[in-house]
Short mmCIF file of C-alpha atoms and ligand atoms in Angstrom, two decimals:
data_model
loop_
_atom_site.label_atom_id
_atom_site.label_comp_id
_atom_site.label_asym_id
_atom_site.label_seq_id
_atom_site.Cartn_x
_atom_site.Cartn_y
_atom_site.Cartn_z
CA UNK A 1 39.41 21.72 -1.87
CA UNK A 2 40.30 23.14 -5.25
CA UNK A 3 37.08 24.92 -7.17
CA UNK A 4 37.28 22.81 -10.11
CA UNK A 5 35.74 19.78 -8.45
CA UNK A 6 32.40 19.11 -9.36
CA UNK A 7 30.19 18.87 -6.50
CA UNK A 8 29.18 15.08 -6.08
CA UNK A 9 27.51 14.04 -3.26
CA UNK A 10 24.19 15.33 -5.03
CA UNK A 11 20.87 16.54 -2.54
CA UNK A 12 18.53 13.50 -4.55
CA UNK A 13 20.82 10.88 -5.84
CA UNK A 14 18.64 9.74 -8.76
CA UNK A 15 17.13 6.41 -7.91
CA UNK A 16 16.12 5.04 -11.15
CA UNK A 17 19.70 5.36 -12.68
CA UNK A 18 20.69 3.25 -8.93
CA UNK A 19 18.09 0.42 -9.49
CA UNK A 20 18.80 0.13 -13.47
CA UNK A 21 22.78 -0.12 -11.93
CA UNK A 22 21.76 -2.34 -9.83
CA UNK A 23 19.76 -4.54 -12.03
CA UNK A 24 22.92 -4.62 -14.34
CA UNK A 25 25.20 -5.73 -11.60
CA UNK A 26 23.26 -8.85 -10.76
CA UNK A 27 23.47 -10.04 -14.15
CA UNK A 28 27.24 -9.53 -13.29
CA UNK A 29 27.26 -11.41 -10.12
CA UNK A 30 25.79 -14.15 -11.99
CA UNK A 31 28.26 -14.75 -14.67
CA UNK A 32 31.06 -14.41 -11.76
CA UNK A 33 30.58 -13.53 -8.09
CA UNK A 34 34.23 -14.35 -7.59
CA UNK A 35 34.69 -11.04 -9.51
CA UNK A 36 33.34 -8.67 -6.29
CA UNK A 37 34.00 -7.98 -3.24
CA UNK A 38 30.68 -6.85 -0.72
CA UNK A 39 31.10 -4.88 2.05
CA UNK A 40 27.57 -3.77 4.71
CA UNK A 41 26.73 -3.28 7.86
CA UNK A 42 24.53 -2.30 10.60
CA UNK A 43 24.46 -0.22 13.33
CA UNK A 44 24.34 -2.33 16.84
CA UNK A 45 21.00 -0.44 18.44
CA UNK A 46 18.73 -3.46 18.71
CA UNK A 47 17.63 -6.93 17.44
CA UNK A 48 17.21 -7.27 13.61
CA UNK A 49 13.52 -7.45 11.99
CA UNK A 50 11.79 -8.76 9.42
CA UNK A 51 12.02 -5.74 6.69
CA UNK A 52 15.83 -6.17 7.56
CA UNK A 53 15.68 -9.85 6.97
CA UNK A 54 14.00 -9.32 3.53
CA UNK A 55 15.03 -5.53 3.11
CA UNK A 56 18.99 -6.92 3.15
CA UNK A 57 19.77 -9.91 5.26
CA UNK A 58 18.34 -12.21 2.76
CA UNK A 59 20.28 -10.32 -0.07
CA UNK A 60 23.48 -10.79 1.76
CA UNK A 61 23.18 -14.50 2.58
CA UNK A 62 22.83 -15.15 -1.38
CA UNK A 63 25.70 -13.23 -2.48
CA UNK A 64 27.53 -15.40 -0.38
CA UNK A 65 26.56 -18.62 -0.95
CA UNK A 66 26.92 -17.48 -4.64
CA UNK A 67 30.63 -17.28 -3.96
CA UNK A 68 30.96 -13.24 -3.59
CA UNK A 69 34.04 -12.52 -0.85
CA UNK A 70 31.37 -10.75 1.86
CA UNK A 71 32.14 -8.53 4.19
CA UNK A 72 29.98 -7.72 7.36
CA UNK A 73 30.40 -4.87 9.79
CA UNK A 74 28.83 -4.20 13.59
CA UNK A 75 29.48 -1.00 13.30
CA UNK A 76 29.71 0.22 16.66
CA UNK A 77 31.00 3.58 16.35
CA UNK A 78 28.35 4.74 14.27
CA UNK A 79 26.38 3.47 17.22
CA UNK A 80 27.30 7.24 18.57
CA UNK A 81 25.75 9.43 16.02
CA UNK A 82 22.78 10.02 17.33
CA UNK A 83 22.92 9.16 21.06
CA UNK A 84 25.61 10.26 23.70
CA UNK A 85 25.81 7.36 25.18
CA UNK A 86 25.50 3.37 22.80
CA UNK A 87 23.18 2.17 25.71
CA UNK A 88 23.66 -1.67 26.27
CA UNK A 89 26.11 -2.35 23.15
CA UNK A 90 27.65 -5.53 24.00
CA UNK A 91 24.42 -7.02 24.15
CA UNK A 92 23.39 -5.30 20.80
CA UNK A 93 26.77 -6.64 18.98
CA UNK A 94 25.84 -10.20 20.54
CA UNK A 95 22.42 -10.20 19.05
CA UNK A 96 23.23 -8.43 15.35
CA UNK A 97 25.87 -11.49 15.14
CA UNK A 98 23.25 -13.84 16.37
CA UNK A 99 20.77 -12.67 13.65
CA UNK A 100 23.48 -12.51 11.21
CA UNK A 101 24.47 -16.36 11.59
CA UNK A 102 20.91 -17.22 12.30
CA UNK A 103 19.60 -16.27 9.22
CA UNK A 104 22.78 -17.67 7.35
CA UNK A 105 25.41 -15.76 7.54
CA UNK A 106 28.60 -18.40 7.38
CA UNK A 107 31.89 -16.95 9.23
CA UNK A 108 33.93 -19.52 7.56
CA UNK A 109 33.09 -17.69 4.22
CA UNK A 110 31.73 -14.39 5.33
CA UNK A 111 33.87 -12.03 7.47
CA UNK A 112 32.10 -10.71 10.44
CA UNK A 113 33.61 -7.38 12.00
CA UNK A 114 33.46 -5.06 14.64
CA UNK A 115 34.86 -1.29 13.62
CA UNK A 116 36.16 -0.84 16.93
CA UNK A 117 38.79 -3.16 16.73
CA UNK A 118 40.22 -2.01 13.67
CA UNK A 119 43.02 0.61 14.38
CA UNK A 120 43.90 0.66 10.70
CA UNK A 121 40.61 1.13 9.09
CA UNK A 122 40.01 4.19 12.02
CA UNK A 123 42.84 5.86 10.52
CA UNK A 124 41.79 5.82 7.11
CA UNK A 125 39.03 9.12 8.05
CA UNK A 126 41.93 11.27 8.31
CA UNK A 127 43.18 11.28 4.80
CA UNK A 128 39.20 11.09 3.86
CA UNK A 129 38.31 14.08 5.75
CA UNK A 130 41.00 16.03 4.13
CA UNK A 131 38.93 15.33 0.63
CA UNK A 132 35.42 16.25 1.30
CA UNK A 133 34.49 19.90 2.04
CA UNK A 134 32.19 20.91 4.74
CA UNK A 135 29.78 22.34 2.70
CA UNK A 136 29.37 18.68 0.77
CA UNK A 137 29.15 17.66 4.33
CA UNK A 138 26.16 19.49 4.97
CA UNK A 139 24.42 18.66 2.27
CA UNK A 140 23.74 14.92 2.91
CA UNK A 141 20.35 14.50 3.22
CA UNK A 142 20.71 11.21 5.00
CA UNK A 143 22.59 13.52 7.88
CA UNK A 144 20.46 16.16 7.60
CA UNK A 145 17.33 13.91 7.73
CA UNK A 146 18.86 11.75 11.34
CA UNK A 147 19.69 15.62 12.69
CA UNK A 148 15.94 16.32 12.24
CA UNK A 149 15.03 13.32 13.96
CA UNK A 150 17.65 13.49 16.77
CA UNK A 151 16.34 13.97 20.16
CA UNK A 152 20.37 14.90 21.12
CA UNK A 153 20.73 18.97 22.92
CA UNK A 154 23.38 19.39 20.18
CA UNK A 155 24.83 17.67 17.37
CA UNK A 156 28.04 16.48 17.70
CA UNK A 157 30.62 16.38 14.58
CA UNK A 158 30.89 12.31 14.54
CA UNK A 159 27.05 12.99 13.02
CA UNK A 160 28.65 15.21 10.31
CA UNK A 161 31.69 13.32 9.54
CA UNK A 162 29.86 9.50 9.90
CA UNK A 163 29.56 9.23 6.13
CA UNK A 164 33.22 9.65 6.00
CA UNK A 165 34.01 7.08 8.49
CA UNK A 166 31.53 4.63 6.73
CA UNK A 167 33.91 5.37 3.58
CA UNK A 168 36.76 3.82 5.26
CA UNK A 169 34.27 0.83 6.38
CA UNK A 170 33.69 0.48 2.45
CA UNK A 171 37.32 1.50 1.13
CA UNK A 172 39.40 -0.09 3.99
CA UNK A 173 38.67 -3.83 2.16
CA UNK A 174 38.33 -1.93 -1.53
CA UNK A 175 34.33 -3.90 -1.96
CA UNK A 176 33.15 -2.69 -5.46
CA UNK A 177 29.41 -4.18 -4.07
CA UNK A 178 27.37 -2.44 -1.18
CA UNK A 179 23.60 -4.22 -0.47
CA UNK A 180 21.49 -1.03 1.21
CA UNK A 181 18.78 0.45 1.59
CA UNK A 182 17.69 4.02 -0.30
CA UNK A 183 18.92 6.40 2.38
CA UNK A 184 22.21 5.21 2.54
CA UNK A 185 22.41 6.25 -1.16
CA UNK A 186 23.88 9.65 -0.33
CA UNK A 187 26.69 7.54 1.47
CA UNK A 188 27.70 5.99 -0.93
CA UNK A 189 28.24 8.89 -3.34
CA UNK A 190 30.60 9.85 -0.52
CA UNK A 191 32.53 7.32 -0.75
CA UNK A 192 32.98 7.13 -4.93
CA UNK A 193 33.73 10.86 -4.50
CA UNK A 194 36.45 10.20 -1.77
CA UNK A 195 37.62 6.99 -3.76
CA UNK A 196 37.68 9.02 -6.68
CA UNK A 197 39.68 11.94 -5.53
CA UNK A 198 42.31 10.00 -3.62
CA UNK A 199 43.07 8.09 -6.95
CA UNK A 200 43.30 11.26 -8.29
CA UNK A 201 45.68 13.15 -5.81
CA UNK A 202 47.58 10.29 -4.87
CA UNK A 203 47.56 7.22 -7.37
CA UNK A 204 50.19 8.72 -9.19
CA UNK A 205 50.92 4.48 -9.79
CA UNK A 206 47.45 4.02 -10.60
CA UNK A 207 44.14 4.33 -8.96
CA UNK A 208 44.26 2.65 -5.15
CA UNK A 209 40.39 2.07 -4.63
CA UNK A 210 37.66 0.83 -6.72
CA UNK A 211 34.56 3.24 -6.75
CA UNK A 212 32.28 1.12 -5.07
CA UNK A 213 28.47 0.39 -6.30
CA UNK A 214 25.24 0.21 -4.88
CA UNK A 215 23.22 -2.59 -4.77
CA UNK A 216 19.72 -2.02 -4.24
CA UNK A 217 17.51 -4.38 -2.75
CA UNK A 218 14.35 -5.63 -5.28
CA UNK A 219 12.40 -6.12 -2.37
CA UNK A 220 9.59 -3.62 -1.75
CA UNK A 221 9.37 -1.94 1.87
CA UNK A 222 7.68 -4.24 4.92
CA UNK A 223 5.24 -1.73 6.75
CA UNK A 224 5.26 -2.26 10.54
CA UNK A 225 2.15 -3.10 12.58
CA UNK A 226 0.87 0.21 12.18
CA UNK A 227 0.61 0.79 8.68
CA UNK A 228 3.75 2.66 8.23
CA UNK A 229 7.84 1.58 7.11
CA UNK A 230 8.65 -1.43 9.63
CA UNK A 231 11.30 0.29 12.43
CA UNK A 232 13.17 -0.06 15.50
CA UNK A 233 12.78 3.62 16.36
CA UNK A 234 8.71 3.10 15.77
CA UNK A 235 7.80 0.16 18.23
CA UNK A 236 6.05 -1.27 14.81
CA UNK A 237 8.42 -4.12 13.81
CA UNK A 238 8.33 -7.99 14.69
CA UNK A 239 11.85 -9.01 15.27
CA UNK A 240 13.62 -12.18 13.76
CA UNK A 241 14.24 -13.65 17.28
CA UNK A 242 11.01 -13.04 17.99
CA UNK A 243 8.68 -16.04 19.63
CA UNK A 244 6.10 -17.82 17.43
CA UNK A 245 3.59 -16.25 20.66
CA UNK A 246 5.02 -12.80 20.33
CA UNK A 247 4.78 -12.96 16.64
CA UNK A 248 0.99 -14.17 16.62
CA UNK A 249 0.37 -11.42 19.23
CA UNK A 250 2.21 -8.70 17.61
CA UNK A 251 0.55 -9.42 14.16
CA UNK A 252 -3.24 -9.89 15.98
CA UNK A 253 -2.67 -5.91 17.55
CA UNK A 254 -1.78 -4.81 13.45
CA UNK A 255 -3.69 -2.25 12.24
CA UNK A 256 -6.14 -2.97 9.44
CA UNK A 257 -9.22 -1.01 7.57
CA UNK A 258 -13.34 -1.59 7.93
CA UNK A 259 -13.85 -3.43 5.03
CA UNK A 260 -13.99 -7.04 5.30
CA UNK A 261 -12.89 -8.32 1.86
CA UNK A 262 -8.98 -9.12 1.84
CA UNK A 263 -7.53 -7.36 -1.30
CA UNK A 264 -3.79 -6.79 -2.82
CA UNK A 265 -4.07 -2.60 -2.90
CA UNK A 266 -0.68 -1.06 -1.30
CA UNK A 267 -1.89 2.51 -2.48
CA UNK A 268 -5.64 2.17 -1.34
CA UNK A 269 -5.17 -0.21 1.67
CA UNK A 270 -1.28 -0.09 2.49
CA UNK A 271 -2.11 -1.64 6.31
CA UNK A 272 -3.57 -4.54 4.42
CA UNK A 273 -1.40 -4.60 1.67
CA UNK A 274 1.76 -4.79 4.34
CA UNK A 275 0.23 -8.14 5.94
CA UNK A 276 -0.46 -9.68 2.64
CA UNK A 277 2.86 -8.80 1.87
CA UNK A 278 4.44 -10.24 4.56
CA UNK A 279 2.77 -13.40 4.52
CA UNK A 280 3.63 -13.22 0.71
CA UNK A 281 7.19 -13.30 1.13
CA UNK A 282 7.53 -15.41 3.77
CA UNK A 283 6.00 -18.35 1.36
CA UNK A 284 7.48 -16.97 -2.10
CA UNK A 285 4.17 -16.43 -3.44
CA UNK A 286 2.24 -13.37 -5.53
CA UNK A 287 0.44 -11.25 -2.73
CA UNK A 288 -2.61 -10.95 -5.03
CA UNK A 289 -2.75 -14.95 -4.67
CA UNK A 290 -2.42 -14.78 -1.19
CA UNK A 291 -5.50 -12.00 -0.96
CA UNK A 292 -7.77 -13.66 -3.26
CA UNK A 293 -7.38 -16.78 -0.61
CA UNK A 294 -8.30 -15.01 1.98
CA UNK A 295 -11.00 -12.90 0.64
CA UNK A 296 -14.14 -12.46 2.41
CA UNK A 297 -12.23 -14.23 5.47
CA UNK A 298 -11.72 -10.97 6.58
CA UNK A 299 -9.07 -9.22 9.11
CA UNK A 300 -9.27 -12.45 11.61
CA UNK A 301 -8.16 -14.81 8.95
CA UNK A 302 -5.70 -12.50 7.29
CA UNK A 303 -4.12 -12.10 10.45
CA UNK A 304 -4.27 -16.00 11.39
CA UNK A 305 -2.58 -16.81 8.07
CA UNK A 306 0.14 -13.76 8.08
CA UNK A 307 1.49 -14.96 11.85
CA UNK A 308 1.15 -18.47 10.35
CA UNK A 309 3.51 -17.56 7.28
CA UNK A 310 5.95 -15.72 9.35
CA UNK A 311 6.43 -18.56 12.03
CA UNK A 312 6.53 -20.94 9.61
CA UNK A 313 8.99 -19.25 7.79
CA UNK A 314 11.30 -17.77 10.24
CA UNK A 315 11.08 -21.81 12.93
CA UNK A 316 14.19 -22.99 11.46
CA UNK A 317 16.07 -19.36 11.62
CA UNK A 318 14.92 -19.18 15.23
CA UNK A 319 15.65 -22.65 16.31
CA UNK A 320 19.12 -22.04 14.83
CA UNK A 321 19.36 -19.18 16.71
CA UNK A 322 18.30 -20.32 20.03
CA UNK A 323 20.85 -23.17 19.07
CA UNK A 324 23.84 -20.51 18.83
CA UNK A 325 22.94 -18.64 22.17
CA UNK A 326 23.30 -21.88 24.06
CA UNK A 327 27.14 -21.92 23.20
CA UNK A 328 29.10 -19.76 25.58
CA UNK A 329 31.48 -17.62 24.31
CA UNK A 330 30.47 -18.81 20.31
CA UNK A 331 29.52 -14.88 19.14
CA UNK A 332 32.96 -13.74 20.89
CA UNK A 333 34.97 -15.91 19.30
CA UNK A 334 33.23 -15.03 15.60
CA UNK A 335 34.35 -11.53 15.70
CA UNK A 336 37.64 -12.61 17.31
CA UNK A 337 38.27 -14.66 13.72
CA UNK A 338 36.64 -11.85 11.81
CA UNK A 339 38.07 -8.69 13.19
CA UNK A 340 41.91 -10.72 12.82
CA UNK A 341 41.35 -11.20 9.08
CA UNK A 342 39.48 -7.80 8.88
CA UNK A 343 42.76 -6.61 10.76
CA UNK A 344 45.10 -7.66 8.17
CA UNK A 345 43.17 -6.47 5.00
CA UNK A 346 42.78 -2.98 7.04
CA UNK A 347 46.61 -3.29 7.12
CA UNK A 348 47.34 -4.13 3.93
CA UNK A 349 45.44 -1.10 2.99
CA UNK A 350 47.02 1.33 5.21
CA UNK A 351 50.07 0.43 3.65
CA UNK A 352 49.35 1.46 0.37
CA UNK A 353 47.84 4.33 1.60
CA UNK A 354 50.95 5.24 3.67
CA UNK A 355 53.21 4.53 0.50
CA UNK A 356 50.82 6.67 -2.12
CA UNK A 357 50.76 9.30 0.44
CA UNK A 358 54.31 9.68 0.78
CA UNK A 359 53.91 9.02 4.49
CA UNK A 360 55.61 5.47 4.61
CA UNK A 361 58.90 6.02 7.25
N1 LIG B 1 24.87 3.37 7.93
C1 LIG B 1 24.44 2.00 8.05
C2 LIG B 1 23.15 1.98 8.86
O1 LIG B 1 22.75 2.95 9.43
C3 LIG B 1 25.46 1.11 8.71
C4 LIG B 1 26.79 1.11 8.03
C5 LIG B 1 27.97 1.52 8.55
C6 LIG B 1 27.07 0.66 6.70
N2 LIG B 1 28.97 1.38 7.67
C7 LIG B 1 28.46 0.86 6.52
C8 LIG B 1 26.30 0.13 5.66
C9 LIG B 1 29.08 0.55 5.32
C10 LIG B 1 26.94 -0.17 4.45
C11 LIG B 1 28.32 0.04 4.29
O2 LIG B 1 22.53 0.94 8.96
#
């Protein structure tokens, strides 16, 4: 890489300039979601739950039904960044879709997509990798942050390079709009920096990808059931396909404090503040309202009304769900659709990637 480069993909990606962006965009989206294109994903390593529902999943269902072209990858090879082996994917890639459509994701609209089965889209990390250093590749603290937590003998380079690869996931389809979370924030600078300097090298006919924004979610954290961020990897999280039993049993074991009046204080009493909060957002009301109601009912009650929201909220999701793992072969035939059209955009692509490059024969 030449020395005249700026270095981009920044240690702490300033998160006040990415929520004012963000803030700005969905006054864009508004005046005309047929403007963007969105492009996220997940990794297939276990059922969705509720801080992904209204961490993202929510987020993404809206943009849609507000008319924005959405894009929405399984991505199963990143399955292998952290793991030798992607333990029991099929059934992982058949429940992510289920939770997808579940909670309204529309494959007539939306297009649901597996990276595997995109040749085109795979070949896009060569070119990539030629355009990012190995010392920016070190630096991500999203990378560096998974290495620490890792329980592989050694790190392979598919760890290193992921954020590459999850450039072509963004680039392959050219989405200006990606929904995530805070950590994948280092990611995306990746990918502006890769769009960026292929535009520059190569788009000698004008600039081949847009540099691609992030959208961050309003929505503040869900704690698990132990008082700390809601996760797969921390047994703490109630999952969307989860029964209305499981739920009420799950929320009855959460962890809350000695004193008996129910109060709105995420700094003072976050174990209490995450079940007000969940019950909060589950009925789209204030979480101070939904303390104050509860008040000297104590723990018991709080809990009783929390399982109560989430069931509630989250019958009609399930039912549909339920409803959708009845039909044989239904999930299969979703990403057979998706991963065609995803197929020809990925070609498209490669094409004028192949043509910029000089590489077209
Ligand atoms: N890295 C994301 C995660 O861990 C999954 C992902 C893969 C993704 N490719 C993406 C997210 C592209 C947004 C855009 O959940």
């Amino acid at each position: 890489m030449s020395s005249t480069q700026a270095p981009t993909t920044s240690p702490a990606p300033d998160l006040s300039a990415a929520r004012r962006r963000s803030a700005e965009l969905e006054g864009l989206i508004a005046e005309d979601p047929g403007r963007f294109r969105v492009l996220t994903g997940d990794r297939p390593t276990g059922p969705l739950h509720l801080g992904h529902y209204f961490g993202t999943l929510q987020g993404r269902v809206r943009l849609q039904d507000a008319g924005v072209d959405t894009f929405v990858l399984v991505a199963d090879y990143q399955v292998l960044t952290d793991r030798d082996v992607a333990e029991r994917l099929a059934e992982h890639v058949e429940d992510l879709v289920l939770d997808y459509l579940a909670a309204g994701i529309d494959p007539e609209r939306s297009t649901v997509f597996t990276h595997s089965a995109l040749p085109a889209l795979n070949q896009l990390l060569l070119p990539f990798l030629s355009l990012v250093s190995v010392a920016e590749l070190r630096r991500n603290p999203t990378v560096k942050d998974e290495i620490a937590h890792s329980r592989q003998a050694a790190v392979s380079g598919l760890m290193f390079t992921y954020p590459v690869h999850q450039a072509a996931d963004i680039l392959f389809c050219k989405a200006d709009l990606v929904p995530v979370g805070q950590d994948q924030l280092p990611h995306l600078e990746v990918t502006r920096t890769i769009a960026r300097r292929f535009n520059d090298r190569y788009g000698t006919s004008g600039p081949l990808f847009p540099e691609p924004h992030a959208l961050l979610s309003a929505a503040p954290l869900l704690l698990g059931t132990d008082g700390t961020k809601m996760s797969k990897s921390r047994g703490n999280s109630v999952n969307l396909s989860a029964t209305a039993d499981e739920t009420t049993r799950l929320i009855r074991s959460a962890r809350t404090d000695a004193y008996r009046h129910i109060t709105y204080d995420p700094v003072g009493r976050p174990e209490v503040a995450g079940l007000v909060l969940l019950a909060a957002l589950c009925q789209e009301r204030d979480p101070r309202t939904v303390a104050e109601e509860i008040g000297d009912g104590g723990a018991a009650q709080l809990k009783k009304v929390v399982a109560e929201a989430v069931n509630d909220r989250f019958a009609p999701l399930r039912a549909r769900r339920a409803e959708l793992a009845a039909e044989p072969g239904y999930v299969r035939e979703v990403l057979r659709a998706g991963n065609e059209r995803a197929n020809a955009v990925a070609e498209a692509t490669l094409d004028e990637v192949r043509a910029a490059m000089g590489t077209a024969y």
